[in-house]
Amino acid sequence: MTSVDIREKYASWIVFALFLVLAGGIIVAAKVYYNHHALHYREEVAFSLSAIADLKAGELVKWRAERLGDASLFSGNANFCDLVRRFLLDPGNEETRERVRIWLLRTWSAYGYDRVFLLDAEGNERFSIPASLYPGSRIVAEGARKALHSGKVTFQDFYRNEHDRRIYLTVLAPLPFREPGPGGASGAVLALRIDPEQYLYPFIRRWPVPSATGETLIVRREADSLVFLNELRFQAGTALTLRQPLTKTDLPAVKAVLGQFGVEEGVDYRGEPVLAATRPVPESPWSLVARMDLAEIDAPLREQVWIVSLLVGSLLGGSGAGVLLLLKHLRGGFDRERLAAAALLGIHQERLEMAQAIAHAGSWEYLPAEDAIWGSAETFRIWGMEAPPSGKVPFDEIAARIPDRERERVRVSLMDLVITGNSYEVEFPVLSADGGRERIVAAQGILHRNERGEPEKASGVVQDVTELRRKERELEEKNAELERFVYLVSHDLKSPLVTIKTFLGYLEQDVARGETDQAAQDMTFLRNAADKMGKLLDELLQISRIGRMLHEPETVPWDELVREALDAVAGAIAQRGVAVRVDPVLLTLRGDRGRLVEIWQNLLENAVKYMGDQPVPLVHLGVGGHGQDVVFFVCDNGMGIDPRFAAKIFGLFEKLDGKSEGSGLGLAIVKRIVELYGGKVWMESEGTGRGTCFRFTLPGALQHSSKKGGENHER
Amino acid sequence: MKGEPIVILLVEDDPAHAEIVRRNFREFRMANRLEHVEDGQEALDYLHRQGRYTDPETAPRPGLILLDLRLPRVDGLEVLQHIKEDPDLQFIPVVVLTTSAAESDMVRAYANHANSYLVKPVDFSQFLELMKILGYYWLVWNANPL
């Protein structure tokens, strides 16, 4: 799993969590809002129910008081009472009859009573406006007797007339007589009958605002029952017939008749859940209930629920869409990142390949299951093979490139790595496919194990160390030379020192003995030794200068270099009478002019010095070969050199002739300068007395040059 | 001890050093014959009676070889190796007498069966003392099958 995958997963989780939090927040906010709203709304409804209940209860009280007031007018009117007495005494008297009729008619028409009638002390109806088809109720007659007896205006509550089956209320006004009436009666009663359908029921039913279920009703208690007093909105024929036991306390009306008033939820006569406000109607047996179905109350809430739900839904949908967009955007970002990572991987791959190519180091993997090797591009370059498209080749193909003498050793150490995990570090030669030169390859590897610890594969690096080993060898040679140099210097300096000290001792003895001749001889040895030391020091200085380019490189024709060298050794050449032959060669060299001249100068000096007893001494300078293979030569017909000593002559301070004047440095200097220009110097001689040829190459100093033959000339 | 003087072969390229050795032998009156060659090749020629040294009279077989290490043409160690590998020559005591105190030289000398390794002292009296002891030791006291 890449880091991008992990981050994408992580981001997805974060976005998902964000969505959850957002959704939770929306839902909680909606719920809180709704609850608050519902509570507030219910409070409002309850408040209006209460207000309606209060209003109606107040109206009812007022209405009742008015009715009682109407009755009291008659009760306290002595004239009217006397008029009634007279009427009862003499019902046939037209005058009194007419006066009573007018009184009653006026009352009936002015106050809207259903019927106004007179009852005598026995409760018999004696006069009625209007004249009725049905007689008054027995209940009224009974009430009239009681009212007359008590002398108080009585409000006769809802009752049903047994004759017309209708419901009425009646206010009874006792009319006391000052003088005895018919049969010794002490008074009569005026009944003001009220038909609740005319005013009371409509008033009770009236709801101040439009409402589908709003209803006020009045109830009263009768023994263990609740009695509904008016016609209900949703049930016909209920007045005075519908009863409920007082045990059904979930009815707000029951609670009201039990004296518990207020606003509360409950069920109504139909069993519907309702919110009801209950009020007592003072100075009456009534309780008033204003109720409304919860269904109606909650209808706007349900609507609200819908609206809120819709809002929540759209908010959730919106945030979900937003989250999805965000996710998509993020994914796009991650995909872009992946693409960028893939591109970067490609760049890294390229860089790795380049780095491997520059370092001449390739990477490889050995797969034991296939006995195959996977290698990077550079690995195959090092092996001198064409890289297959899969990058994988059987191990045998690789092994075939290793010379026979080494193959087994390489395989054994690879197997050792795969089987035991022992470190793999081998160096072996590899032959390139074209059978060209051998390369030295160094390979290192480690073993990879799977989770169960079993060897799975080996991987490592392979490096072309051909150049490295060559340079190591060179360095070793240089080191050895340096060691030898130090050794030789210490030896060669010590040697004359021993001479000097010893002969100084002898000289002292000579002086003591007075041996002048001996002293002179000893001093010669001393002088020689001192000269030798001085010369050695000069040469040391000289050799220390080689290897340092002293001058800017310049382009010089070959014959000019040779001429300069010849001029430098002209004295010695003339003295020995050596003939010099220079081949006409058109060749230019580029390098430190002084150093290049030194090559020929030293070789010429060498040739002249070791001319031996050659009667016709000759030195021949020229150039052989072509292009980069140009080989320079300086040949003589002098004493020659035993081929056995060929390797030794280029060493520092080496000389083949102990008596010769040479320091043994000349050829060493030549070798060093030639090597500075990447060349080689060697000697050819057929043996003592047969002349010597020094040949050398100077690839680093060769210019694009042409070489032309021409006439020879001698000097 | 035998009546005939022992021939000493001095292999030394430095004429001054050869003179010192010669003088010392003379000084201590060792009536021995000192033959001097100047390089390794000459030493081999002498021992094999080649080149200039074909005459047994002028090139008698040495009873002791004083060998310098640093020599022109053929190196002292090569000469030593040659002597010790040759059945005819290997019993001749070879005393390496050199200015080199380098350990590598000593190792190579002993590896090639040098009989002794002496470093030429820089001090005059020490050099004289060394030559005196060397003379007595190898020419008087040292016994060999020759």
mmCIF file of C-alpha atoms in Angstrom, chain A residues 110-434:
data_model
loop_
_atom_site.group_PDB
_atom_site.id
_atom_site.type_symbol
_atom_site.label_atom_id
_atom_site.label_comp_id
_atom_site.label_asym_id
_atom_site.label_seq_id
_atom_site.Cartn_x
_atom_site.Cartn_y
_atom_site.Cartn_z
ATOM 1 C CA ALA A 110 -88.362 41.318 25.580
ATOM 2 C CA TYR A 111 -86.070 38.718 27.038
ATOM 3 C CA GLY A 112 -86.452 35.922 24.588
ATOM 4 C CA TYR A 113 -87.779 33.280 26.913
ATOM 5 C CA ASP A 114 -89.230 30.261 25.332
ATOM 6 C CA ARG A 115 -92.316 30.417 27.470
ATOM 7 C CA VAL A 116 -93.446 32.492 30.401
ATOM 8 C CA PHE A 117 -96.149 31.049 32.544
ATOM 9 C CA LEU A 118 -97.833 31.312 35.901
ATOM 10 C CA LEU A 119 -98.229 28.491 38.366
ATOM 11 C CA ASP A 120 -100.406 28.488 41.402
ATOM 12 C CA ALA A 121 -99.315 27.263 44.809
ATOM 13 C CA GLU A 122 -100.157 23.690 43.783
ATOM 14 C CA GLY A 123 -97.976 23.943 40.752
ATOM 15 C CA ASN A 124 -100.804 24.039 38.260
ATOM 16 C CA GLU A 125 -100.277 26.093 35.184
ATOM 17 C CA ARG A 126 -102.717 28.995 35.134
ATOM 18 C CA PHE A 127 -101.531 31.238 32.389
ATOM 19 C CA SER A 128 -98.912 30.830 29.659
ATOM 20 C CA ILE A 129 -97.427 33.014 27.009
ATOM 21 C CA PRO A 130 -97.472 31.612 24.463
ATOM 22 C CA ALA A 131 -100.213 29.171 24.966
ATOM 23 C CA SER A 132 -98.588 25.834 24.797
ATOM 24 C CA LEU A 133 -99.503 22.597 23.166
ATOM 25 C CA TYR A 134 -97.679 20.689 25.813
ATOM 26 C CA PRO A 135 -98.049 21.311 29.478
ATOM 27 C CA GLY A 136 -95.092 22.311 31.611
ATOM 28 C CA SER A 137 -93.062 19.664 33.230
ATOM 29 C CA ARG A 138 -93.762 17.992 36.463
ATOM 30 C CA ILE A 139 -90.277 19.043 37.474
ATOM 31 C CA VAL A 140 -91.293 22.659 37.101
ATOM 32 C CA ALA A 141 -94.391 22.160 39.205
ATOM 33 C CA GLU A 142 -92.317 20.565 41.915
ATOM 34 C CA GLY A 143 -89.694 23.260 41.688
ATOM 35 C CA ALA A 144 -92.372 25.904 41.839
ATOM 36 C CA ARG A 145 -93.683 24.547 45.107
ATOM 37 C CA LYS A 146 -90.176 24.523 46.567
ATOM 38 C CA ALA A 147 -89.460 28.011 45.317
ATOM 39 C CA LEU A 148 -92.686 29.296 46.773
ATOM 40 C CA HIS A 149 -91.852 27.588 50.002
ATOM 41 C CA SER A 150 -88.323 29.024 50.168
ATOM 42 C CA GLY A 151 -89.330 32.362 48.735
ATOM 43 C CA LYS A 152 -86.176 32.490 46.653
ATOM 44 C CA VAL A 153 -85.707 32.877 42.976
ATOM 45 C CA THR A 154 -84.634 29.483 41.717
ATOM 46 C CA PHE A 155 -82.688 28.545 38.634
ATOM 47 C CA GLN A 156 -83.954 25.226 37.490
ATOM 48 C CA ASP A 157 -81.161 23.487 35.659
ATOM 49 C CA PHE A 158 -81.410 21.492 32.459
ATOM 50 C CA TYR A 159 -84.239 19.059 32.495
ATOM 51 C CA ARG A 160 -86.259 17.224 29.968
ATOM 52 C CA ASN A 161 -89.891 17.966 29.593
ATOM 53 C CA GLU A 162 -91.688 14.669 29.772
ATOM 54 C CA HIS A 163 -94.350 15.895 27.398
ATOM 55 C CA ASP A 164 -92.509 17.286 24.422
ATOM 56 C CA ARG A 165 -89.195 15.487 25.188
ATOM 57 C CA ARG A 166 -87.361 18.731 24.885
ATOM 58 C CA ILE A 167 -84.739 20.152 27.173
ATOM 59 C CA TYR A 168 -85.344 23.333 29.027
ATOM 60 C CA LEU A 169 -84.059 25.474 31.829
ATOM 61 C CA THR A 170 -86.460 27.437 33.931
ATOM 62 C CA VAL A 171 -86.056 30.346 36.273
ATOM 63 C CA LEU A 172 -88.731 30.294 38.973
ATOM 64 C CA ALA A 173 -89.735 33.560 40.590
ATOM 65 C CA PRO A 174 -91.939 33.101 43.695
ATOM 66 C CA LEU A 175 -94.679 35.676 43.849
ATOM 67 C CA PRO A 176 -95.637 36.043 47.502
ATOM 68 C CA PHE A 177 -99.127 37.404 48.293
ATOM 69 C CA ARG A 178 -99.778 39.891 51.042
ATOM 70 C CA GLU A 179 -103.298 38.707 51.321
ATOM 71 C CA PRO A 180 -104.458 35.148 51.016
ATOM 72 C CA GLY A 181 -105.082 33.999 47.530
ATOM 73 C CA PRO A 182 -107.533 31.355 46.312
ATOM 74 C CA GLY A 183 -107.753 28.483 48.742
ATOM 75 C CA GLY A 184 -105.665 30.467 51.232
ATOM 76 C CA ALA A 185 -102.575 30.284 49.009
ATOM 77 C CA SER A 186 -99.735 32.501 50.109
ATOM 78 C CA GLY A 187 -98.342 33.017 46.663
ATOM 79 C CA ALA A 188 -97.814 31.886 43.104
ATOM 80 C CA VAL A 189 -94.778 31.268 40.916
ATOM 81 C CA LEU A 190 -93.749 32.800 37.637
ATOM 82 C CA ALA A 191 -91.758 30.418 35.483
ATOM 83 C CA LEU A 192 -89.446 31.810 32.824
ATOM 84 C CA ARG A 193 -88.695 28.836 30.619
ATOM 85 C CA ILE A 194 -85.588 28.887 28.526
ATOM 86 C CA ASP A 195 -85.099 26.781 25.439
ATOM 87 C CA PRO A 196 -81.332 26.242 25.317
ATOM 88 C CA GLU A 197 -81.505 25.689 21.576
ATOM 89 C CA GLN A 198 -82.458 29.265 21.080
ATOM 90 C CA TYR A 199 -79.504 30.948 22.669
ATOM 91 C CA LEU A 200 -77.570 28.867 25.144
ATOM 92 C CA TYR A 201 -76.548 25.960 22.967
ATOM 93 C CA PRO A 202 -75.547 28.098 20.016
ATOM 94 C CA PHE A 203 -73.632 30.308 22.422
ATOM 95 C CA ILE A 204 -71.862 27.367 23.947
ATOM 96 C CA ARG A 205 -71.171 25.856 20.590
ATOM 97 C CA ARG A 206 -69.859 29.054 19.144
ATOM 98 C CA TRP A 207 -66.081 28.930 18.632
ATOM 99 C CA PRO A 208 -64.350 32.240 18.142
ATOM 100 C CA VAL A 209 -62.136 31.070 15.322
ATOM 101 C CA PRO A 210 -62.737 28.572 12.555
ATOM 102 C CA SER A 211 -61.905 25.134 13.820
ATOM 103 C CA ALA A 212 -62.725 21.662 12.634
ATOM 104 C CA THR A 213 -62.872 20.116 16.084
ATOM 105 C CA GLY A 214 -62.937 22.987 18.584
ATOM 106 C CA GLU A 215 -65.920 22.651 20.939
ATOM 107 C CA THR A 216 -67.126 23.901 24.293
ATOM 108 C CA LEU A 217 -69.450 21.847 26.321
ATOM 109 C CA ILE A 218 -70.967 22.029 29.750
ATOM 110 C CA VAL A 219 -71.375 19.171 32.116
ATOM 111 C CA ARG A 220 -72.600 18.540 35.553
ATOM 112 C CA ARG A 221 -72.303 15.803 38.081
ATOM 113 C CA GLU A 222 -75.257 13.568 38.900
ATOM 114 C CA ALA A 223 -74.404 11.132 41.661
ATOM 115 C CA ASP A 224 -71.573 8.938 40.276
ATOM 116 C CA SER A 225 -71.985 10.103 36.739
ATOM 117 C CA LEU A 226 -71.027 12.872 34.520
ATOM 118 C CA VAL A 227 -73.818 14.244 32.447
ATOM 119 C CA PHE A 228 -73.357 16.177 29.251
ATOM 120 C CA LEU A 229 -75.739 19.082 29.175
ATOM 121 C CA ASN A 230 -75.593 20.296 25.642
ATOM 122 C CA GLU A 231 -75.793 18.808 22.209
ATOM 123 C CA LEU A 232 -72.324 17.766 21.186
ATOM 124 C CA ARG A 233 -70.683 18.572 17.960
ATOM 125 C CA PHE A 234 -69.829 15.063 16.943
ATOM 126 C CA GLN A 235 -72.642 13.109 18.561
ATOM 127 C CA ALA A 236 -76.336 13.739 18.281
ATOM 128 C CA GLY A 237 -78.845 13.517 21.113
ATOM 129 C CA THR A 238 -76.379 13.729 23.869
ATOM 130 C CA ALA A 239 -77.866 16.439 26.013
ATOM 131 C CA LEU A 240 -78.834 14.933 29.335
ATOM 132 C CA THR A 241 -78.580 11.429 27.879
ATOM 133 C CA LEU A 242 -74.860 10.859 27.507
ATOM 134 C CA ARG A 243 -73.272 9.921 30.720
ATOM 135 C CA GLN A 244 -69.856 8.836 31.768
ATOM 136 C CA PRO A 245 -68.833 7.229 35.036
ATOM 137 C CA LEU A 246 -66.658 9.385 37.273
ATOM 138 C CA THR A 247 -63.976 6.676 37.221
ATOM 139 C CA LYS A 248 -63.049 7.588 33.675
ATOM 140 C CA THR A 249 -60.600 10.200 34.819
ATOM 141 C CA ASP A 250 -58.850 10.391 31.466
ATOM 142 C CA LEU A 251 -61.818 12.492 30.424
ATOM 143 C CA PRO A 252 -61.042 16.116 31.213
ATOM 144 C CA ALA A 253 -64.793 16.616 31.808
ATOM 145 C CA VAL A 254 -64.747 13.999 34.583
ATOM 146 C CA LYS A 255 -61.835 15.745 36.209
ATOM 147 C CA ALA A 256 -63.698 19.035 35.929
ATOM 148 C CA VAL A 257 -66.796 17.749 37.711
ATOM 149 C CA LEU A 258 -64.494 16.298 40.344
ATOM 150 C CA GLY A 259 -63.223 19.824 40.900
ATOM 151 C CA GLN A 260 -59.904 19.523 39.058
ATOM 152 C CA PHE A 261 -59.694 22.369 36.581
ATOM 153 C CA GLY A 262 -57.001 23.453 34.238
ATOM 154 C CA VAL A 263 -55.570 22.587 30.837
ATOM 155 C CA GLU A 264 -54.617 19.046 30.073
ATOM 156 C CA GLU A 265 -54.562 16.301 27.557
ATOM 157 C CA GLY A 266 -57.045 13.522 27.686
ATOM 158 C CA VAL A 267 -59.629 11.723 25.644
ATOM 159 C CA ASP A 268 -63.070 12.948 24.850
ATOM 160 C CA TYR A 269 -66.450 11.275 24.676
ATOM 161 C CA ARG A 270 -65.525 9.749 21.339
ATOM 162 C CA GLY A 271 -62.299 8.403 22.713
ATOM 163 C CA GLU A 272 -60.297 10.891 20.636
ATOM 164 C CA PRO A 273 -57.199 12.389 22.203
ATOM 165 C CA VAL A 274 -57.865 16.014 22.971
ATOM 166 C CA LEU A 275 -56.443 19.019 24.671
ATOM 167 C CA ALA A 276 -59.004 20.498 27.021
ATOM 168 C CA ALA A 277 -59.356 23.577 29.231
ATOM 169 C CA THR A 278 -61.845 23.122 32.072
ATOM 170 C CA ARG A 279 -63.459 25.858 34.140
ATOM 171 C CA PRO A 280 -66.113 25.941 36.818
ATOM 172 C CA VAL A 281 -69.125 28.085 36.124
ATOM 173 C CA PRO A 282 -69.578 29.806 39.484
ATOM 174 C CA GLU A 283 -72.987 29.706 41.165
ATOM 175 C CA SER A 284 -74.015 26.855 38.949
ATOM 176 C CA PRO A 285 -73.606 23.107 38.922
ATOM 177 C CA TRP A 286 -71.910 23.381 35.551
ATOM 178 C CA SER A 287 -68.405 22.823 34.530
ATOM 179 C CA LEU A 288 -67.242 24.131 31.245
ATOM 180 C CA VAL A 289 -64.933 22.260 28.963
ATOM 181 C CA ALA A 290 -63.249 23.826 25.940
ATOM 182 C CA ARG A 291 -61.594 21.164 23.970
ATOM 183 C CA MET A 292 -59.969 20.543 20.687
ATOM 184 C CA ASP A 293 -58.758 17.365 19.070
ATOM 185 C CA LEU A 294 -55.022 16.894 19.334
ATOM 186 C CA ALA A 295 -55.208 15.817 15.724
ATOM 187 C CA GLU A 296 -56.288 19.316 14.766
ATOM 188 C CA ILE A 297 -53.858 20.953 17.137
ATOM 189 C CA ASP A 298 -51.024 18.880 15.827
ATOM 190 C CA ALA A 299 -51.990 19.304 12.227
ATOM 191 C CA PRO A 300 -49.886 22.449 11.804
ATOM 192 C CA LEU A 301 -47.175 20.641 13.770
ATOM 193 C CA ARG A 302 -47.368 17.716 11.434
ATOM 194 C CA GLU A 303 -47.097 20.170 8.621
ATOM 195 C CA GLN A 304 -44.170 21.641 10.459
ATOM 196 C CA VAL A 305 -42.734 18.151 10.806
ATOM 197 C CA TRP A 306 -43.080 17.757 7.101
ATOM 198 C CA ILE A 307 -41.448 21.057 6.398
ATOM 199 C CA VAL A 308 -38.672 20.383 8.880
ATOM 200 C CA SER A 309 -38.229 16.867 7.500
ATOM 201 C CA LEU A 310 -38.135 18.249 4.020
ATOM 202 C CA LEU A 311 -35.597 20.835 5.129
ATOM 203 C CA VAL A 312 -33.527 18.209 6.949
ATOM 204 C CA GLY A 313 -33.764 15.939 3.948
ATOM 205 C CA SER A 314 -32.607 18.591 1.544
ATOM 206 C CA LEU A 315 -29.854 19.692 3.932
ATOM 207 C CA LEU A 316 -28.677 16.098 4.300
ATOM 208 C CA GLY A 317 -28.894 15.607 0.579
ATOM 209 C CA GLY A 318 -26.998 18.828 0.000
ATOM 210 C CA SER A 319 -24.283 18.015 2.478
ATOM 211 C CA GLY A 320 -24.095 14.456 1.162
ATOM 212 C CA ALA A 321 -23.660 15.794 -2.336
ATOM 213 C CA GLY A 322 -21.067 18.251 -1.040
ATOM 214 C CA VAL A 323 -19.223 15.464 0.712
ATOM 215 C CA LEU A 324 -19.325 13.332 -2.409
ATOM 216 C CA LEU A 325 -17.998 16.228 -4.452
ATOM 217 C CA LEU A 326 -15.269 16.737 -1.882
ATOM 218 C CA LEU A 327 -14.423 13.032 -1.996
ATOM 219 C CA LYS A 328 -14.372 13.080 -5.760
ATOM 220 C CA HIS A 329 -12.169 16.144 -5.719
ATOM 221 C CA LEU A 330 -9.865 14.520 -3.189
ATOM 222 C CA ARG A 331 -9.776 11.306 -5.196
ATOM 223 C CA GLY A 332 -8.959 13.355 -8.261
ATOM 224 C CA GLY A 333 -6.183 14.977 -6.253
ATOM 225 C CA PHE A 334 -4.912 11.608 -5.116
ATOM 226 C CA ASP A 335 -5.149 10.264 -8.621
ATOM 227 C CA ARG A 336 -3.164 13.226 -9.862
ATOM 228 C CA GLU A 337 -0.702 12.586 -7.050
ATOM 229 C CA ARG A 338 -0.510 8.949 -8.098
ATOM 230 C CA LEU A 339 0.098 9.988 -11.664
ATOM 231 C CA ALA A 340 2.738 12.416 -10.471
ATOM 232 C CA ALA A 341 4.202 9.667 -8.281
ATOM 233 C CA ALA A 342 4.230 7.313 -11.241
ATOM 234 C CA ALA A 343 5.923 9.979 -13.347
ATOM 235 C CA LEU A 344 8.369 10.598 -10.521
ATOM 236 C CA LEU A 345 8.992 6.867 -10.301
ATOM 237 C CA GLY A 346 9.800 6.919 -13.989
ATOM 238 C CA ILE A 347 12.206 9.798 -13.437
ATOM 239 C CA HIS A 348 13.764 8.002 -10.474
ATOM 240 C CA GLN A 349 14.065 4.859 -12.563
ATOM 241 C CA GLU A 350 15.787 6.885 -15.247
ATOM 242 C CA ARG A 351 18.061 8.529 -12.713
ATOM 243 C CA LEU A 352 18.872 5.182 -11.148
ATOM 244 C CA GLU A 353 19.751 3.796 -14.540
ATOM 245 C CA MET A 354 21.884 6.836 -15.245
ATOM 246 C CA ALA A 355 23.570 6.602 -11.856
ATOM 247 C CA GLN A 356 24.261 2.921 -12.464
ATOM 248 C CA ALA A 357 25.640 3.680 -15.907
ATOM 249 C CA ILE A 358 27.930 6.361 -14.509
ATOM 250 C CA ALA A 359 29.039 4.267 -11.553
ATOM 251 C CA HIS A 360 29.416 1.176 -13.751
ATOM 252 C CA ALA A 361 27.373 -0.607 -11.125
ATOM 253 C CA GLY A 362 24.257 -2.602 -11.855
ATOM 254 C CA SER A 363 21.723 -4.257 -9.624
ATOM 255 C CA TRP A 364 20.562 -7.844 -9.908
ATOM 256 C CA GLU A 365 18.269 -10.385 -8.369
ATOM 257 C CA TYR A 366 18.698 -14.129 -8.383
ATOM 258 C CA LEU A 367 15.477 -16.147 -8.359
ATOM 259 C CA PRO A 368 16.306 -19.673 -7.161
ATOM 260 C CA ALA A 369 12.910 -21.038 -8.228
ATOM 261 C CA GLU A 370 13.700 -20.206 -11.852
ATOM 262 C CA ASP A 371 17.470 -20.357 -11.587
ATOM 263 C CA ALA A 372 17.319 -17.039 -13.398
ATOM 264 C CA ILE A 373 18.881 -13.669 -12.925
ATOM 265 C CA TRP A 374 17.125 -10.361 -13.317
ATOM 266 C CA GLY A 375 19.465 -7.493 -14.050
ATOM 267 C CA SER A 376 19.255 -3.755 -14.592
ATOM 268 C CA ALA A 377 20.311 -2.244 -17.897
ATOM 269 C CA GLU A 378 23.780 -1.509 -16.546
ATOM 270 C CA THR A 379 24.118 -5.079 -15.248
ATOM 271 C CA PHE A 380 23.700 -6.419 -18.759
ATOM 272 C CA ARG A 381 26.081 -3.814 -20.110
ATOM 273 C CA ILE A 382 28.670 -4.999 -17.603
ATOM 274 C CA TRP A 383 28.112 -8.597 -18.605
ATOM 275 C CA GLY A 384 28.471 -7.543 -22.208
ATOM 276 C CA MET A 385 25.047 -8.923 -23.057
ATOM 277 C CA GLU A 386 21.980 -7.680 -24.842
ATOM 278 C CA ALA A 387 19.333 -7.009 -22.163
ATOM 279 C CA PRO A 388 16.225 -9.151 -22.820
ATOM 280 C CA PRO A 389 12.860 -7.312 -22.665
ATOM 281 C CA SER A 390 11.955 -9.122 -19.433
ATOM 282 C CA GLY A 391 15.308 -8.186 -17.934
ATOM 283 C CA LYS A 392 15.672 -11.831 -16.955
ATOM 284 C CA VAL A 393 18.005 -14.545 -18.223
ATOM 285 C CA PRO A 394 18.731 -18.089 -17.099
ATOM 286 C CA PHE A 395 21.745 -18.216 -14.830
ATOM 287 C CA ASP A 396 23.531 -20.548 -17.247
ATOM 288 C CA GLU A 397 23.620 -17.808 -19.853
ATOM 289 C CA ILE A 398 25.469 -15.631 -17.390
ATOM 290 C CA ALA A 399 27.705 -18.446 -16.307
ATOM 291 C CA ALA A 400 28.691 -19.064 -19.909
ATOM 292 C CA ARG A 401 30.346 -15.643 -19.920
ATOM 293 C CA ILE A 402 32.631 -16.544 -17.055
ATOM 294 C CA PRO A 403 35.869 -18.266 -18.080
ATOM 295 C CA ASP A 404 35.902 -21.996 -17.308
ATOM 296 C CA ARG A 405 38.479 -21.674 -14.552
ATOM 297 C CA GLU A 406 36.266 -19.330 -12.505
ATOM 298 C CA ARG A 407 32.741 -20.485 -13.321
ATOM 299 C CA GLU A 408 32.414 -23.148 -10.650
ATOM 300 C CA ARG A 409 33.705 -20.859 -7.918
ATOM 301 C CA VAL A 410 31.111 -18.169 -8.742
ATOM 302 C CA ARG A 411 28.266 -20.667 -8.827
ATOM 303 C CA VAL A 412 29.310 -22.252 -5.555
ATOM 304 C CA SER A 413 29.398 -18.950 -3.720
ATOM 305 C CA LEU A 414 25.996 -17.955 -5.143
ATOM 306 C CA MET A 415 24.538 -21.290 -4.004
ATOM 307 C CA ASP A 416 26.167 -20.777 -0.644
ATOM 308 C CA LEU A 417 24.382 -17.433 -0.391
ATOM 309 C CA VAL A 418 21.001 -18.855 -1.422
ATOM 310 C CA ILE A 419 21.203 -21.909 0.822
ATOM 311 C CA THR A 420 22.987 -20.668 3.914
ATOM 312 C CA GLY A 421 22.684 -16.910 3.643
ATOM 313 C CA ASN A 422 26.461 -16.600 3.857
ATOM 314 C CA SER A 423 27.735 -13.357 2.469
ATOM 315 C CA TYR A 424 28.299 -13.323 -1.241
ATOM 316 C CA GLU A 425 31.217 -11.274 -2.383
ATOM 317 C CA VAL A 426 33.079 -12.499 -5.428
ATOM 318 C CA GLU A 427 35.210 -11.025 -8.114
ATOM 319 C CA PHE A 428 35.549 -12.751 -11.424
ATOM 320 C CA PRO A 429 36.378 -12.097 -15.035
ATOM 321 C CA VAL A 430 33.626 -11.903 -17.619
ATOM 322 C CA LEU A 431 34.004 -12.292 -21.353
ATOM 323 C CA SER A 432 31.888 -10.014 -23.463
ATOM 324 C CA ALA A 433 29.573 -11.510 -26.062
ATOM 325 C CA ASP A 434 31.788 -10.530 -28.978
#
